[in-house]
């Protein structure tokens, strides 16, 4: 039997249409509603807050579910505002380029202009002639009088058709405020969700926020929701002093029980008939996987995706303990060997030290050939973004731990050789 026949045959035997696990959440509201689980208390706070025109900061480590939460939040907000028959503009923006306030304003200006282009001539002119960025509109949906646009950005280099409109050398801020005022005349309320802000350095985020106080404070009926990662104590104090955010919501690692429900939801999203278990994974195997995920949904999805694929290719009837042990050993070996020698060494030292944090010892720094924790931080963040390191936070601060896919034994054996 060919590889694909074997793979598809097992999926069919497990009554699955496909492998449902993905590292990023779907932007389709119906699919997202099928798999989303937990965070109900956060939604209870966030939806009224945004409706009131106030701002929210969603914080959490890489892969903790910030994007899924925002998608689910704005989709539910769209439905609930449509029920009360109010007119609302909801924009989800991701991949905003640039590291300065003017670049941030220019991206916002383009998004607002694009959303108003059909009903406002000035907005249409700006959307057609703004230099620097282009828009990739993933999805636009309308429910009742609520318009939801999902937008990401790209770069473009071209000459404007009308020099009256802003170029990349003109301050876009006054036009942005003007266009937002126009939008508020046409809609009862405006909500702008800015995702991927957590990919920017916290100092850059702080600079943009400090330069944009009028933008965030002036509009009575417009609210912003942003994502962010960890801040230092000084940055925390500064953000609170600015008074921009009405709610500062940290996303905690998810419990094993919550992760277990997420797996069921993912499987049911592609099952021919829904079930209330994790078949083809046995319960003892799922307990291992939800533990290995370290409370991070993205790690959970990555592990489940790889295990399910290998189990289908190997023809296992169920993914029980013996099957999982064989697959897990292979996955750890593949994961560890694909790392560069430098990163393998870093993860091995992190494993031996119980994690890398601001309180790193001189001995551990010597092993990593570094003088300070700050010197290591760019590498640590890069590995976090790749899912190789997991960042864990508590009252004492934060530390970086290797993914459970990393097998330190392979590194120690190589060193011995």
XYZ file of C-alpha atoms in Angstrom:
417
model
C 0.000 0.000 0.000
C 1.305 3.486 -0.886
C 2.149 5.995 1.821
C -0.852 8.211 1.108
C -3.234 5.256 0.906
C -1.947 4.025 4.262
C -2.258 7.516 5.796
C -5.771 8.164 4.468
C -6.921 4.646 5.270
C -6.065 5.106 8.951
C -7.746 8.508 9.130
C -10.841 6.907 7.632
C -10.655 4.042 10.128
C -10.465 6.596 12.953
C -13.492 8.333 11.364
C -11.516 11.516 10.757
C -11.759 13.529 7.549
C -8.249 14.933 8.008
C -5.579 15.736 10.577
C -7.204 18.716 12.358
C -4.298 20.047 14.402
C -2.667 23.322 13.327
C -0.217 25.623 15.092
C -2.327 28.711 14.328
C -6.087 29.075 14.919
C -8.521 29.308 11.993
C -9.863 32.781 11.187
C -13.197 31.289 10.123
C -15.655 32.103 12.974
C -17.556 28.820 12.728
C -14.415 26.664 12.768
C -12.937 28.682 15.620
C -16.131 28.351 17.650
C -15.889 24.575 17.225
C -12.419 24.293 18.743
C -12.249 27.206 21.221
C -12.448 26.232 24.869
C -12.032 28.047 28.173
C -11.245 31.713 28.924
C -14.974 32.382 29.567
C -14.279 34.788 32.441
C -11.969 36.828 30.223
C -14.658 37.111 27.547
C -17.171 38.194 30.194
C -14.892 41.132 31.031
C -13.541 41.957 27.575
C -16.736 42.172 25.508
C -18.474 44.862 27.645
C -15.172 46.740 28.026
C -14.660 47.042 24.267
C -18.324 47.892 23.738
C -17.895 50.804 26.144
C -15.055 52.153 23.995
C -12.256 51.252 26.386
C -8.909 49.605 25.712
C -7.628 46.153 26.650
C -4.142 44.646 26.771
C -3.979 40.857 26.436
C -0.657 39.495 27.656
C 0.860 36.066 27.625
C 3.755 33.921 26.494
C 4.253 32.797 22.919
C 1.669 30.228 21.812
C -0.596 30.676 24.862
C -3.647 31.454 22.711
C -3.769 35.260 22.396
C -4.716 35.204 18.706
C -7.391 32.540 19.214
C -8.842 34.564 22.095
C -8.955 37.779 20.054
C -10.545 36.029 17.065
C -13.184 34.459 19.282
C -13.754 37.713 21.170
C -14.333 39.910 18.108
C -16.526 37.271 16.459
C -18.729 37.049 19.551
C -18.740 40.847 19.838
C -19.899 41.096 16.238
C -22.794 38.715 16.911
C -23.877 40.369 20.165
C -23.795 43.912 18.763
C -25.748 42.731 15.707
C -28.417 41.370 18.076
C -28.982 44.821 19.595
C -29.060 46.331 16.083
C -26.228 48.829 16.491
C -23.856 49.816 13.719
C -20.251 48.826 14.468
C -16.907 48.587 12.662
C -14.557 45.859 13.937
C -11.040 45.568 12.507
C -8.524 42.815 13.228
C -5.027 43.881 12.217
C -1.956 41.643 12.175
C 1.635 41.858 10.968
C 1.794 45.645 11.354
C 5.268 46.495 10.010
C 7.698 49.031 11.377
C 9.087 49.947 14.766
C 8.166 53.622 15.070
C 4.985 55.593 15.868
C 4.691 57.077 12.311
C 4.850 53.603 10.765
C 2.220 52.403 13.241
C -0.060 55.367 12.388
C 0.404 54.816 8.658
C -0.675 51.194 8.929
C -3.734 52.139 11.016
C -4.577 54.916 8.556
C -4.465 52.513 5.626
C -6.690 50.003 7.440
C -9.304 52.634 8.343
C -9.174 54.174 4.872
C -9.612 50.787 3.216
C -12.609 50.015 5.441
C -14.323 53.330 4.616
C -13.327 53.421 0.944
C -16.734 52.316 -0.330
C -18.591 55.109 1.452
C -16.096 57.985 1.682
C -14.211 59.625 -1.181
C -11.307 60.911 0.919
C -10.836 57.490 2.489
C -10.862 55.889 -0.962
C -8.235 58.368 -2.172
C -5.965 57.595 0.807
C -6.386 53.819 0.418
C -5.386 54.051 -3.249
C -2.384 56.328 -2.860
C -0.801 55.708 0.544
C 2.837 54.762 0.030
C 4.766 52.170 1.986
C 2.219 49.467 2.778
C -0.258 47.248 1.008
C -3.190 45.383 2.494
C -3.912 41.668 2.342
C -7.556 41.428 3.339
C -8.110 37.885 4.572
C -11.816 38.154 5.259
C -14.630 40.696 5.507
C -17.957 39.682 7.025
C -21.100 41.626 7.800
C -23.687 40.570 10.354
C -26.607 42.929 10.854
C -25.020 46.387 10.815
C -21.666 45.134 12.115
C -18.746 44.998 9.680
C -15.743 42.823 10.576
C -12.535 43.082 8.575
C -9.484 40.840 9.043
C -6.403 42.546 7.629
C -2.661 41.950 7.417
C -0.015 44.165 5.873
C 2.715 43.948 3.271
C 5.231 46.385 1.812
C 4.913 48.174 -1.496
C 7.095 50.621 -3.408
C 5.211 52.638 -6.018
C 4.410 56.215 -6.984
C 1.186 57.814 -5.710
C -1.538 58.758 -8.166
C -2.420 61.825 -6.091
C 0.252 63.757 -4.220
C -2.363 65.315 -1.919
C -2.564 62.013 -0.070
C 0.098 60.992 2.486
C 3.343 59.430 1.346
C 5.845 57.650 3.512
C 7.462 61.030 4.336
C 4.353 62.851 5.581
C 3.110 62.613 9.165
C 0.021 60.384 8.919
C -1.240 61.109 12.463
C -3.514 64.126 11.714
C -5.172 62.271 8.828
C -5.601 59.181 11.006
C -7.420 61.166 13.706
C -9.547 62.874 11.046
C -10.502 59.583 9.414
C -11.305 57.964 12.766
C -13.638 60.885 13.514
C -15.343 60.272 10.178
C -15.683 56.584 10.998
C -17.274 57.446 14.355
C -19.887 59.520 12.488
C -20.813 56.523 10.355
C -20.664 53.821 13.068
C -21.994 53.814 16.618
C -18.849 52.062 17.820
C -15.412 51.071 16.528
C -13.194 48.266 17.829
C -9.644 47.781 16.549
C -7.825 44.577 17.495
C -4.048 44.766 16.983
C -2.472 41.330 17.085
C 1.198 40.372 16.794
C 2.165 43.408 18.871
C 3.818 40.858 21.140
C 6.353 40.207 18.376
C 7.775 43.676 18.829
C 10.279 44.550 21.517
C 8.515 45.809 24.692
C 10.536 49.056 24.505
C 9.186 49.703 20.981
C 5.639 48.948 22.175
C 6.094 51.362 25.064
C 7.396 54.094 22.719
C 4.422 53.706 20.370
C 1.937 53.820 23.251
C 3.552 56.869 24.870
C 3.402 58.717 21.531
C -0.250 57.834 20.895
C -2.107 58.991 23.990
C -4.667 61.063 22.058
C -5.316 58.154 19.712
C -6.179 55.825 22.586
C -7.877 58.310 24.890
C -9.880 60.672 22.665
C -12.509 58.461 21.081
C -15.475 57.898 23.367
C -16.909 55.112 21.241
C -13.783 53.380 20.000
C -11.817 50.726 21.815
C -8.507 48.992 21.111
C -7.438 45.493 22.063
C -3.750 44.613 21.793
C -1.526 41.677 22.513
C 1.763 41.876 24.364
C 4.314 39.702 26.087
C 6.124 40.245 29.359
C 7.233 43.697 30.511
C 9.796 44.696 33.096
C 8.598 46.158 36.406
C 9.525 49.647 35.194
C 7.644 49.185 31.906
C 4.645 47.840 33.846
C 4.625 50.938 36.028
C 4.959 53.207 32.988
C 2.057 51.550 31.159
C -0.186 51.862 34.205
C 0.775 55.522 34.633
C -0.253 56.221 31.010
C -3.783 55.104 31.828
C -4.372 53.715 28.340
C -5.747 50.294 29.237
C -8.922 49.828 31.204
C -8.213 46.100 31.486
C -4.797 44.420 31.575
C -5.505 40.707 31.137
C -2.782 38.069 31.538
C -3.359 34.680 29.892
C -2.249 31.942 32.249
C -1.040 28.500 31.111
C -3.999 26.216 30.508
C -4.746 23.265 32.745
C -4.420 19.712 31.493
C -8.196 19.386 31.683
C -8.694 22.447 29.451
C -6.119 21.144 26.964
C -7.896 17.777 26.997
C -11.152 19.519 25.980
C -9.360 21.408 23.230
C -8.122 18.123 21.729
C -11.666 16.720 21.769
C -12.934 19.875 20.042
C -10.243 19.677 17.364
C -11.013 16.023 16.689
C -14.760 16.657 16.587
C -14.220 19.428 14.042
C -13.210 16.739 11.487
C -15.124 13.698 12.761
C -18.014 12.241 10.840
C -19.834 11.863 14.157
C -18.830 13.780 17.330
C -17.523 11.892 20.357
C -16.714 12.839 23.921
C -13.252 11.291 24.029
C -9.827 11.685 22.415
C -9.913 8.559 20.211
C -7.668 7.476 18.496
C -5.513 8.725 21.401
C -6.061 6.678 24.558
C -6.697 8.559 27.788
C -3.342 7.668 29.332
C -1.524 8.902 26.233
C -3.545 12.124 26.235
C -2.582 12.682 29.868
C 1.062 12.476 28.799
C 0.576 14.828 25.844
C -1.286 17.483 27.847
C 1.494 17.325 30.416
C 4.213 17.646 27.768
C 2.423 20.692 26.302
C 3.400 22.657 29.441
C 0.119 24.579 29.454
C 0.699 26.036 25.971
C -1.993 25.339 23.309
C 0.429 25.781 20.421
C 2.722 23.104 21.866
C -0.312 20.857 22.307
C -1.273 21.287 18.653
C 2.256 20.702 17.430
C 2.628 17.491 19.416
C -0.811 16.140 18.472
C -0.298 16.991 14.797
C 3.011 15.137 14.590
C 1.903 12.134 16.669
C -1.330 11.670 14.719
C 0.481 11.855 11.379
C 3.140 9.319 12.351
C 0.547 6.994 13.871
C -1.499 7.078 10.655
C 1.563 6.411 8.517
C 2.605 3.520 10.776
C -0.895 1.990 10.689
C -1.566 1.917 14.448
C -5.155 0.949 15.271
C -5.084 3.218 18.315
C -2.444 5.551 19.716
C -1.880 3.673 22.967
C 1.122 3.782 25.292
C 3.400 1.406 23.321
C 2.592 3.179 20.033
C 3.093 6.612 21.575
C 6.393 5.654 23.193
C 7.772 4.558 19.828
C 6.518 7.687 18.072
C 7.657 10.005 20.871
C 11.185 8.628 20.806
C 11.342 9.261 17.057
C 9.918 12.783 17.391
C 12.382 13.725 20.105
C 15.271 12.434 18.041
C 14.131 14.353 14.940
C 13.447 17.536 16.908
C 16.791 17.471 18.719
C 18.915 16.549 15.703
C 17.450 19.287 13.506
C 18.698 21.959 15.920
C 22.025 23.601 15.237
C 24.878 22.509 17.549
C 24.757 25.935 19.209
C 21.039 25.701 19.998
C 21.322 22.064 21.103
C 23.975 23.134 23.588
C 21.834 26.056 24.816
C 18.824 23.788 25.385
C 20.971 21.195 27.135
C 22.351 23.848 29.514
C 18.805 25.178 30.077
C 17.628 21.656 30.903
C 20.491 21.058 33.333
C 19.915 24.437 35.036
C 16.131 23.965 35.364
C 15.544 26.881 32.988
C 17.213 30.169 32.074
C 16.051 33.332 33.828
C 17.271 36.771 34.895
C 18.737 35.043 37.951
C 21.053 32.920 35.807
C 24.208 31.869 37.640
C 27.702 32.853 36.558
C 28.487 29.177 36.081
C 25.597 28.780 33.614
C 26.622 31.971 31.789
C 30.144 30.580 31.428
C 28.766 27.391 29.881
C 26.902 29.526 27.333
C 29.909 31.774 26.723
C 27.881 34.852 27.708
C 28.458 37.690 30.146
C 24.844 38.620 30.982
C 21.287 37.371 30.649
C 20.500 40.355 28.388
C 23.136 39.101 25.950
C 21.261 35.789 25.695
C 17.795 37.313 25.375
C 17.656 37.666 21.541
C 18.495 33.962 21.130
C 16.017 32.968 23.827
C 13.209 34.957 22.191
C 14.010 33.518 18.770
C 13.826 29.968 20.132
C 10.602 30.825 21.957
C 9.025 32.029 18.706
C 10.029 28.728 17.087
C 8.444 26.714 19.902
C 11.818 25.348 20.939
C 11.810 27.131 24.303
C 8.742 27.627 26.488
C 8.543 30.791 28.522
C 6.958 30.363 31.945
C 6.007 33.279 34.194
C 5.166 33.527 37.879
C 5.387 36.073 40.693
C 9.174 35.675 40.799
C 9.572 36.563 37.126
C 10.000 34.420 34.030
C 12.252 31.662 32.753
C 12.807 29.756 29.531
C 12.482 25.963 29.569
C 13.180 23.530 26.718
C 10.229 22.043 24.892
C 9.497 18.478 25.974
C 10.266 17.511 22.380
C 13.910 18.157 23.196
C 15.806 15.060 24.320
C 18.852 16.072 26.426
C 20.076 12.473 26.529
C 20.966 12.702 22.835
C 23.164 15.747 23.506
C 24.922 14.194 26.507
C 25.613 11.002 24.550
C 27.097 13.035 21.694
C 29.298 14.957 24.134
C 30.558 11.708 25.647
C 31.495 10.425 22.213
